[in-house]
């Protein structure tokens, strides 16, 4: 009888989960700005705490933070917007030159008795699709940021409410003495993860822009912003971020500079992803490569472009919540990248 009850409970939970996901999918236009605002508020919360140490009133501190966000966002948005417009105008010419490069590659291979069908090579390695991936993601993200006023308004209210959230949860729980520690660990883990990930992503974008500027690659600020955004997606994001500047360098400056750009991106992502980030973040917050790829597909389907960019942070939130739950630890282990220790 207990097994039947357990099965029924599982079906009820799954049915409720599908209903919730369907509601989120239908209400994505409302949910996406809210999720984006929540992540911005979490990232800004350490700054709010820092200003509070200097006895700055909360209202003034929030005004300072929002002004800083607007200043940085407007500056980067202006530069990136101009770069996107120029790049979009030049895109047909770039695509044509890339196809000519592919034709040249097929002809060169034929001289060494390596027969490649030119049309088949172009269709398999379509440069149009390779460049359009990052461009479409930027366009989709820019469409969401069109609601920037609404997002900033939500961020302001979230920052005002942030100190009271813990107290409200404390009052809402039936057994606060036992559960508040888990809630605190959960919130601290999310804050730590997002803060470290944002700093590492920002450093990745700055270093990538500097590399491209040194190699005189066009639109280096644009590609730095792309590297910053896509660094939230480990492994896959770095590959997508590297493709446009590598192909652009191939078209405008030749194979040598293109190879240097590819090598530079490889070094940057190896340094940031395998050395610096794990050192500060620790191994306990890792996700398996399969989970990263599946989360990219799932959150992208559910929330669109923003879901793809925030797929790993969103999955990390789920994983951290499961780690702090006795019933969900087994699923957190499945999501993680750690190898399970063998019993002695």
mmCIF file with all atom_site columns, C-alpha atoms in Angstrom, residues 85-256:
data_model
loop_
_atom_site.group_PDB
_atom_site.id
_atom_site.type_symbol
_atom_site.label_atom_id
_atom_site.label_alt_id
_atom_site.label_comp_id
_atom_site.label_asym_id
_atom_site.label_entity_id
_atom_site.label_seq_id
_atom_site.pdbx_PDB_ins_code
_atom_site.Cartn_x
_atom_site.Cartn_y
_atom_site.Cartn_z
_atom_site.occupancy
_atom_site.B_iso_or_equiv
_atom_site.pdbx_formal_charge
_atom_site.auth_seq_id
_atom_site.auth_comp_id
_atom_site.auth_asym_id
_atom_site.auth_atom_id
_atom_site.pdbx_PDB_model_num
ATOM 1   C CA . UNK A 1 85  ? 25.054 48.153 -36.439 1.00 0.00 ? 85  UNK A CA 1
ATOM 2   C CA . UNK A 1 86  ? 28.369 48.384 -38.289 1.00 0.00 ? 86  UNK A CA 1
ATOM 3   C CA . UNK A 1 87  ? 28.907 44.632 -38.129 1.00 0.00 ? 87  UNK A CA 1
ATOM 4   C CA . UNK A 1 88  ? 25.383 43.956 -39.409 1.00 0.00 ? 88  UNK A CA 1
ATOM 5   C CA . UNK A 1 89  ? 26.003 46.210 -42.416 1.00 0.00 ? 89  UNK A CA 1
ATOM 6   C CA . UNK A 1 90  ? 29.293 44.473 -43.192 1.00 0.00 ? 90  UNK A CA 1
ATOM 7   C CA . UNK A 1 91  ? 27.937 40.973 -42.543 1.00 0.00 ? 91  UNK A CA 1
ATOM 8   C CA . UNK A 1 92  ? 26.990 40.109 -46.171 1.00 0.00 ? 92  UNK A CA 1
ATOM 9   C CA . UNK A 1 93  ? 30.479 41.037 -47.353 1.00 0.00 ? 93  UNK A CA 1
ATOM 10  C CA . UNK A 1 94  ? 32.085 39.001 -44.566 1.00 0.00 ? 94  UNK A CA 1
ATOM 11  C CA . UNK A 1 95  ? 29.948 35.979 -45.431 1.00 0.00 ? 95  UNK A CA 1
ATOM 12  C CA . UNK A 1 96  ? 30.888 36.238 -49.099 1.00 0.00 ? 96  UNK A CA 1
ATOM 13  C CA . UNK A 1 97  ? 34.594 36.423 -48.272 1.00 0.00 ? 97  UNK A CA 1
ATOM 14  C CA . UNK A 1 98  ? 34.259 33.449 -45.923 1.00 0.00 ? 98  UNK A CA 1
ATOM 15  C CA . UNK A 1 99  ? 32.710 31.363 -48.672 1.00 0.00 ? 99  UNK A CA 1
ATOM 16  C CA . UNK A 1 100 ? 35.609 32.344 -50.946 1.00 0.00 ? 100 UNK A CA 1
ATOM 17  C CA . UNK A 1 101 ? 38.019 31.192 -48.221 1.00 0.00 ? 101 UNK A CA 1
ATOM 18  C CA . UNK A 1 102 ? 36.246 27.842 -48.068 1.00 0.00 ? 102 UNK A CA 1
ATOM 19  C CA . UNK A 1 103 ? 36.458 27.515 -51.850 1.00 0.00 ? 103 UNK A CA 1
ATOM 20  C CA . UNK A 1 104 ? 40.186 28.328 -51.656 1.00 0.00 ? 104 UNK A CA 1
ATOM 21  C CA . UNK A 1 105 ? 40.600 25.666 -48.967 1.00 0.00 ? 105 UNK A CA 1
ATOM 22  C CA . UNK A 1 106 ? 38.940 23.059 -51.202 1.00 0.00 ? 106 UNK A CA 1
ATOM 23  C CA . UNK A 1 107 ? 41.154 24.046 -54.141 1.00 0.00 ? 107 UNK A CA 1
ATOM 24  C CA . UNK A 1 108 ? 44.307 23.900 -51.994 1.00 0.00 ? 108 UNK A CA 1
ATOM 25  C CA . UNK A 1 109 ? 43.330 20.475 -50.659 1.00 0.00 ? 109 UNK A CA 1
ATOM 26  C CA . UNK A 1 110 ? 42.824 19.266 -54.251 1.00 0.00 ? 110 UNK A CA 1
ATOM 27  C CA . UNK A 1 111 ? 46.469 20.082 -55.015 1.00 0.00 ? 111 UNK A CA 1
ATOM 28  C CA . UNK A 1 112 ? 47.436 17.492 -52.388 1.00 0.00 ? 112 UNK A CA 1
ATOM 29  C CA . UNK A 1 113 ? 45.020 14.897 -53.837 1.00 0.00 ? 113 UNK A CA 1
ATOM 30  C CA . UNK A 1 114 ? 42.449 15.582 -51.105 1.00 0.00 ? 114 UNK A CA 1
ATOM 31  C CA . UNK A 1 115 ? 39.186 15.880 -52.990 1.00 0.00 ? 115 UNK A CA 1
ATOM 32  C CA . UNK A 1 116 ? 36.556 17.999 -51.262 1.00 0.00 ? 116 UNK A CA 1
ATOM 33  C CA . UNK A 1 117 ? 33.237 18.967 -52.763 1.00 0.00 ? 117 UNK A CA 1
ATOM 34  C CA . UNK A 1 118 ? 33.109 22.768 -52.524 1.00 0.00 ? 118 UNK A CA 1
ATOM 35  C CA . UNK A 1 119 ? 29.363 23.053 -52.172 1.00 0.00 ? 119 UNK A CA 1
ATOM 36  C CA . UNK A 1 120 ? 29.201 20.212 -49.658 1.00 0.00 ? 120 UNK A CA 1
ATOM 37  C CA . UNK A 1 121 ? 32.020 21.783 -47.614 1.00 0.00 ? 121 UNK A CA 1
ATOM 38  C CA . UNK A 1 122 ? 30.218 25.128 -47.544 1.00 0.00 ? 122 UNK A CA 1
ATOM 39  C CA . UNK A 1 123 ? 26.928 23.466 -46.550 1.00 0.00 ? 123 UNK A CA 1
ATOM 40  C CA . UNK A 1 124 ? 28.557 21.420 -43.754 1.00 0.00 ? 124 UNK A CA 1
ATOM 41  C CA . UNK A 1 125 ? 30.619 24.325 -42.401 1.00 0.00 ? 125 UNK A CA 1
ATOM 42  C CA . UNK A 1 126 ? 28.214 27.108 -43.275 1.00 0.00 ? 126 UNK A CA 1
ATOM 43  C CA . UNK A 1 127 ? 29.962 30.334 -42.224 1.00 0.00 ? 127 UNK A CA 1
ATOM 44  C CA . UNK A 1 128 ? 26.634 32.131 -42.205 1.00 0.00 ? 128 UNK A CA 1
ATOM 45  C CA . UNK A 1 129 ? 25.366 29.881 -39.415 1.00 0.00 ? 129 UNK A CA 1
ATOM 46  C CA . UNK A 1 130 ? 28.648 30.068 -37.498 1.00 0.00 ? 130 UNK A CA 1
ATOM 47  C CA . UNK A 1 131 ? 28.531 33.857 -37.337 1.00 0.00 ? 131 UNK A CA 1
ATOM 48  C CA . UNK A 1 132 ? 24.759 34.107 -36.872 1.00 0.00 ? 132 UNK A CA 1
ATOM 49  C CA . UNK A 1 133 ? 24.763 32.049 -33.646 1.00 0.00 ? 133 UNK A CA 1
ATOM 50  C CA . UNK A 1 134 ? 26.438 34.729 -31.516 1.00 0.00 ? 134 UNK A CA 1
ATOM 51  C CA . UNK A 1 135 ? 24.698 37.555 -33.402 1.00 0.00 ? 135 UNK A CA 1
ATOM 52  C CA . UNK A 1 136 ? 21.244 36.054 -32.773 1.00 0.00 ? 136 UNK A CA 1
ATOM 53  C CA . UNK A 1 137 ? 22.017 35.569 -29.080 1.00 0.00 ? 137 UNK A CA 1
ATOM 54  C CA . UNK A 1 138 ? 23.070 39.210 -28.784 1.00 0.00 ? 138 UNK A CA 1
ATOM 55  C CA . UNK A 1 139 ? 19.935 40.331 -30.606 1.00 0.00 ? 139 UNK A CA 1
ATOM 56  C CA . UNK A 1 140 ? 17.701 38.270 -28.331 1.00 0.00 ? 140 UNK A CA 1
ATOM 57  C CA . UNK A 1 141 ? 19.440 39.548 -25.218 1.00 0.00 ? 141 UNK A CA 1
ATOM 58  C CA . UNK A 1 142 ? 19.142 43.104 -26.504 1.00 0.00 ? 142 UNK A CA 1
ATOM 59  C CA . UNK A 1 143 ? 15.410 42.581 -27.025 1.00 0.00 ? 143 UNK A CA 1
ATOM 60  C CA . UNK A 1 144 ? 14.992 41.646 -23.377 1.00 0.00 ? 144 UNK A CA 1
ATOM 61  C CA . UNK A 1 145 ? 17.088 44.609 -22.268 1.00 0.00 ? 145 UNK A CA 1
ATOM 62  C CA . UNK A 1 146 ? 14.590 46.847 -24.074 1.00 0.00 ? 146 UNK A CA 1
ATOM 63  C CA . UNK A 1 147 ? 12.617 46.473 -20.831 1.00 0.00 ? 147 UNK A CA 1
ATOM 64  C CA . UNK A 1 148 ? 15.556 47.948 -18.938 1.00 0.00 ? 148 UNK A CA 1
ATOM 65  C CA . UNK A 1 149 ? 13.390 50.413 -16.989 1.00 0.00 ? 149 UNK A CA 1
ATOM 66  C CA . UNK A 1 150 ? 11.170 47.614 -15.683 1.00 0.00 ? 150 UNK A CA 1
ATOM 67  C CA . UNK A 1 151 ? 14.227 45.478 -14.841 1.00 0.00 ? 151 UNK A CA 1
ATOM 68  C CA . UNK A 1 152 ? 15.913 48.315 -12.939 1.00 0.00 ? 152 UNK A CA 1
ATOM 69  C CA . UNK A 1 153 ? 12.693 49.044 -11.062 1.00 0.00 ? 153 UNK A CA 1
ATOM 70  C CA . UNK A 1 154 ? 12.464 45.405 -9.958  1.00 0.00 ? 154 UNK A CA 1
ATOM 71  C CA . UNK A 1 155 ? 16.150 45.473 -8.959  1.00 0.00 ? 155 UNK A CA 1
ATOM 72  C CA . UNK A 1 156 ? 15.553 48.538 -6.749  1.00 0.00 ? 156 UNK A CA 1
ATOM 73  C CA . UNK A 1 157 ? 12.672 46.881 -4.890  1.00 0.00 ? 157 UNK A CA 1
ATOM 74  C CA . UNK A 1 158 ? 14.631 43.640 -4.531  1.00 0.00 ? 158 UNK A CA 1
ATOM 75  C CA . UNK A 1 159 ? 17.599 45.460 -3.027  1.00 0.00 ? 159 UNK A CA 1
ATOM 76  C CA . UNK A 1 160 ? 15.282 47.202 -0.549  1.00 0.00 ? 160 UNK A CA 1
ATOM 77  C CA . UNK A 1 161 ? 13.717 43.862 0.393   1.00 0.00 ? 161 UNK A CA 1
ATOM 78  C CA . UNK A 1 162 ? 16.986 41.863 0.506   1.00 0.00 ? 162 UNK A CA 1
ATOM 79  C CA . UNK A 1 163 ? 17.790 42.324 4.240   1.00 0.00 ? 163 UNK A CA 1
ATOM 80  C CA . UNK A 1 164 ? 14.235 41.359 5.239   1.00 0.00 ? 164 UNK A CA 1
ATOM 81  C CA . UNK A 1 165 ? 14.018 38.164 3.194   1.00 0.00 ? 165 UNK A CA 1
ATOM 82  C CA . UNK A 1 166 ? 15.844 36.074 5.776   1.00 0.00 ? 166 UNK A CA 1
ATOM 83  C CA . UNK A 1 167 ? 13.615 37.336 8.584   1.00 0.00 ? 167 UNK A CA 1
ATOM 84  C CA . UNK A 1 168 ? 10.449 36.622 6.553   1.00 0.00 ? 168 UNK A CA 1
ATOM 85  C CA . UNK A 1 169 ? 11.616 33.081 5.819   1.00 0.00 ? 169 UNK A CA 1
ATOM 86  C CA . UNK A 1 170 ? 12.393 32.704 9.520   1.00 0.00 ? 170 UNK A CA 1
ATOM 87  C CA . UNK A 1 171 ? 8.801  33.606 10.412  1.00 0.00 ? 171 UNK A CA 1
ATOM 88  C CA . UNK A 1 172 ? 7.306  31.471 7.623   1.00 0.00 ? 172 UNK A CA 1
ATOM 89  C CA . UNK A 1 173 ? 9.060  28.225 8.610   1.00 0.00 ? 173 UNK A CA 1
ATOM 90  C CA . UNK A 1 174 ? 7.524  25.929 11.185  1.00 0.00 ? 174 UNK A CA 1
ATOM 91  C CA . UNK A 1 175 ? 10.929 24.952 12.543  1.00 0.00 ? 175 UNK A CA 1
ATOM 92  C CA . UNK A 1 176 ? 13.126 28.021 11.953  1.00 0.00 ? 176 UNK A CA 1
ATOM 93  C CA . UNK A 1 177 ? 15.956 27.004 14.282  1.00 0.00 ? 177 UNK A CA 1
ATOM 94  C CA . UNK A 1 178 ? 16.667 23.897 12.180  1.00 0.00 ? 178 UNK A CA 1
ATOM 95  C CA . UNK A 1 179 ? 15.988 25.263 8.704   1.00 0.00 ? 179 UNK A CA 1
ATOM 96  C CA . UNK A 1 180 ? 17.361 28.809 8.814   1.00 0.00 ? 180 UNK A CA 1
ATOM 97  C CA . UNK A 1 181 ? 20.933 27.515 8.687   1.00 0.00 ? 181 UNK A CA 1
ATOM 98  C CA . UNK A 1 182 ? 20.128 25.645 5.468   1.00 0.00 ? 182 UNK A CA 1
ATOM 99  C CA . UNK A 1 183 ? 18.457 28.746 3.990   1.00 0.00 ? 183 UNK A CA 1
ATOM 100 C CA . UNK A 1 184 ? 21.465 30.878 4.945   1.00 0.00 ? 184 UNK A CA 1
ATOM 101 C CA . UNK A 1 185 ? 23.853 28.391 3.356   1.00 0.00 ? 185 UNK A CA 1
ATOM 102 C CA . UNK A 1 186 ? 21.670 28.300 0.250   1.00 0.00 ? 186 UNK A CA 1
ATOM 103 C CA . UNK A 1 187 ? 21.564 32.112 -0.140  1.00 0.00 ? 187 UNK A CA 1
ATOM 104 C CA . UNK A 1 188 ? 25.276 32.515 0.647   1.00 0.00 ? 188 UNK A CA 1
ATOM 105 C CA . UNK A 1 189 ? 26.193 29.829 -1.901  1.00 0.00 ? 189 UNK A CA 1
ATOM 106 C CA . UNK A 1 190 ? 24.145 31.542 -4.629  1.00 0.00 ? 190 UNK A CA 1
ATOM 107 C CA . UNK A 1 191 ? 25.647 34.952 -3.801  1.00 0.00 ? 191 UNK A CA 1
ATOM 108 C CA . UNK A 1 192 ? 29.158 33.517 -3.798  1.00 0.00 ? 192 UNK A CA 1
ATOM 109 C CA . UNK A 1 193 ? 28.679 31.615 -7.047  1.00 0.00 ? 193 UNK A CA 1
ATOM 110 C CA . UNK A 1 194 ? 27.182 34.521 -8.980  1.00 0.00 ? 194 UNK A CA 1
ATOM 111 C CA . UNK A 1 195 ? 29.716 37.030 -7.633  1.00 0.00 ? 195 UNK A CA 1
ATOM 112 C CA . UNK A 1 196 ? 32.698 34.843 -8.537  1.00 0.00 ? 196 UNK A CA 1
ATOM 113 C CA . UNK A 1 197 ? 31.231 33.862 -11.909 1.00 0.00 ? 197 UNK A CA 1
ATOM 114 C CA . UNK A 1 198 ? 30.518 37.492 -12.790 1.00 0.00 ? 198 UNK A CA 1
ATOM 115 C CA . UNK A 1 199 ? 34.028 38.653 -11.849 1.00 0.00 ? 199 UNK A CA 1
ATOM 116 C CA . UNK A 1 200 ? 35.634 35.805 -13.820 1.00 0.00 ? 200 UNK A CA 1
ATOM 117 C CA . UNK A 1 201 ? 33.361 36.467 -16.824 1.00 0.00 ? 201 UNK A CA 1
ATOM 118 C CA . UNK A 1 202 ? 34.184 40.176 -16.679 1.00 0.00 ? 202 UNK A CA 1
ATOM 119 C CA . UNK A 1 203 ? 37.903 39.398 -16.573 1.00 0.00 ? 203 UNK A CA 1
ATOM 120 C CA . UNK A 1 204 ? 37.457 37.011 -19.520 1.00 0.00 ? 204 UNK A CA 1
ATOM 121 C CA . UNK A 1 205 ? 35.726 39.710 -21.571 1.00 0.00 ? 205 UNK A CA 1
ATOM 122 C CA . UNK A 1 206 ? 38.365 42.356 -20.750 1.00 0.00 ? 206 UNK A CA 1
ATOM 123 C CA . UNK A 1 207 ? 41.287 40.042 -21.574 1.00 0.00 ? 207 UNK A CA 1
ATOM 124 C CA . UNK A 1 208 ? 39.600 38.869 -24.801 1.00 0.00 ? 208 UNK A CA 1
ATOM 125 C CA . UNK A 1 209 ? 38.962 42.479 -25.881 1.00 0.00 ? 209 UNK A CA 1
ATOM 126 C CA . UNK A 1 210 ? 42.581 43.390 -25.098 1.00 0.00 ? 210 UNK A CA 1
ATOM 127 C CA . UNK A 1 211 ? 43.845 40.440 -27.143 1.00 0.00 ? 211 UNK A CA 1
ATOM 128 C CA . UNK A 1 212 ? 41.687 41.368 -30.137 1.00 0.00 ? 212 UNK A CA 1
ATOM 129 C CA . UNK A 1 213 ? 42.661 45.041 -29.833 1.00 0.00 ? 213 UNK A CA 1
ATOM 130 C CA . UNK A 1 214 ? 46.356 44.070 -29.827 1.00 0.00 ? 214 UNK A CA 1
ATOM 131 C CA . UNK A 1 215 ? 45.817 41.947 -32.952 1.00 0.00 ? 215 UNK A CA 1
ATOM 132 C CA . UNK A 1 216 ? 43.824 44.772 -34.603 1.00 0.00 ? 216 UNK A CA 1
ATOM 133 C CA . UNK A 1 217 ? 40.663 42.670 -35.006 1.00 0.00 ? 217 UNK A CA 1
ATOM 134 C CA . UNK A 1 218 ? 37.548 44.683 -35.821 1.00 0.00 ? 218 UNK A CA 1
ATOM 135 C CA . UNK A 1 219 ? 34.788 45.190 -33.205 1.00 0.00 ? 219 UNK A CA 1
ATOM 136 C CA . UNK A 1 220 ? 36.975 44.022 -30.312 1.00 0.00 ? 220 UNK A CA 1
ATOM 137 C CA . UNK A 1 221 ? 34.612 45.569 -27.717 1.00 0.00 ? 221 UNK A CA 1
ATOM 138 C CA . UNK A 1 222 ? 31.644 43.705 -29.189 1.00 0.00 ? 222 UNK A CA 1
ATOM 139 C CA . UNK A 1 223 ? 33.472 40.360 -29.031 1.00 0.00 ? 223 UNK A CA 1
ATOM 140 C CA . UNK A 1 224 ? 34.597 41.133 -25.476 1.00 0.00 ? 224 UNK A CA 1
ATOM 141 C CA . UNK A 1 225 ? 30.959 41.605 -24.429 1.00 0.00 ? 225 UNK A CA 1
ATOM 142 C CA . UNK A 1 226 ? 30.055 38.358 -26.214 1.00 0.00 ? 226 UNK A CA 1
ATOM 143 C CA . UNK A 1 227 ? 32.871 36.577 -24.325 1.00 0.00 ? 227 UNK A CA 1
ATOM 144 C CA . UNK A 1 228 ? 31.607 38.067 -21.036 1.00 0.00 ? 228 UNK A CA 1
ATOM 145 C CA . UNK A 1 229 ? 28.009 36.929 -21.604 1.00 0.00 ? 229 UNK A CA 1
ATOM 146 C CA . UNK A 1 230 ? 28.791 33.479 -22.987 1.00 0.00 ? 230 UNK A CA 1
ATOM 147 C CA . UNK A 1 231 ? 31.326 32.742 -20.246 1.00 0.00 ? 231 UNK A CA 1
ATOM 148 C CA . UNK A 1 232 ? 28.308 31.983 -18.049 1.00 0.00 ? 232 UNK A CA 1
ATOM 149 C CA . UNK A 1 233 ? 27.973 28.863 -20.235 1.00 0.00 ? 233 UNK A CA 1
ATOM 150 C CA . UNK A 1 234 ? 31.086 26.722 -19.567 1.00 0.00 ? 234 UNK A CA 1
ATOM 151 C CA . UNK A 1 235 ? 32.775 24.811 -22.396 1.00 0.00 ? 235 UNK A CA 1
ATOM 152 C CA . UNK A 1 236 ? 30.118 25.456 -25.049 1.00 0.00 ? 236 UNK A CA 1
ATOM 153 C CA . UNK A 1 237 ? 29.899 29.206 -24.483 1.00 0.00 ? 237 UNK A CA 1
ATOM 154 C CA . UNK A 1 238 ? 33.631 29.768 -24.909 1.00 0.00 ? 238 UNK A CA 1
ATOM 155 C CA . UNK A 1 239 ? 33.562 27.954 -28.262 1.00 0.00 ? 239 UNK A CA 1
ATOM 156 C CA . UNK A 1 240 ? 30.607 30.011 -29.510 1.00 0.00 ? 240 UNK A CA 1
ATOM 157 C CA . UNK A 1 241 ? 32.255 33.239 -28.293 1.00 0.00 ? 241 UNK A CA 1
ATOM 158 C CA . UNK A 1 242 ? 35.526 32.434 -30.076 1.00 0.00 ? 242 UNK A CA 1
ATOM 159 C CA . UNK A 1 243 ? 34.042 31.570 -33.478 1.00 0.00 ? 243 UNK A CA 1
ATOM 160 C CA . UNK A 1 244 ? 33.052 35.062 -34.740 1.00 0.00 ? 244 UNK A CA 1
ATOM 161 C CA . UNK A 1 245 ? 36.401 36.819 -33.997 1.00 0.00 ? 245 UNK A CA 1
ATOM 162 C CA . UNK A 1 246 ? 38.374 33.836 -35.337 1.00 0.00 ? 246 UNK A CA 1
ATOM 163 C CA . UNK A 1 247 ? 36.401 33.836 -38.591 1.00 0.00 ? 247 UNK A CA 1
ATOM 164 C CA . UNK A 1 248 ? 36.501 37.640 -38.825 1.00 0.00 ? 248 UNK A CA 1
ATOM 165 C CA . UNK A 1 249 ? 40.285 37.605 -38.379 1.00 0.00 ? 249 UNK A CA 1
ATOM 166 C CA . UNK A 1 250 ? 40.506 34.926 -41.076 1.00 0.00 ? 250 UNK A CA 1
ATOM 167 C CA . UNK A 1 251 ? 38.566 37.143 -43.500 1.00 0.00 ? 251 UNK A CA 1
ATOM 168 C CA . UNK A 1 252 ? 40.252 40.467 -42.740 1.00 0.00 ? 252 UNK A CA 1
ATOM 169 C CA . UNK A 1 253 ? 43.823 39.502 -41.810 1.00 0.00 ? 253 UNK A CA 1
ATOM 170 C CA . UNK A 1 254 ? 44.502 35.955 -42.916 1.00 0.00 ? 254 UNK A CA 1
ATOM 171 C CA . UNK A 1 255 ? 45.182 32.533 -41.360 1.00 0.00 ? 255 UNK A CA 1
ATOM 172 C CA . UNK A 1 256 ? 48.103 33.649 -39.147 1.00 0.00 ? 256 UNK A CA 1
#
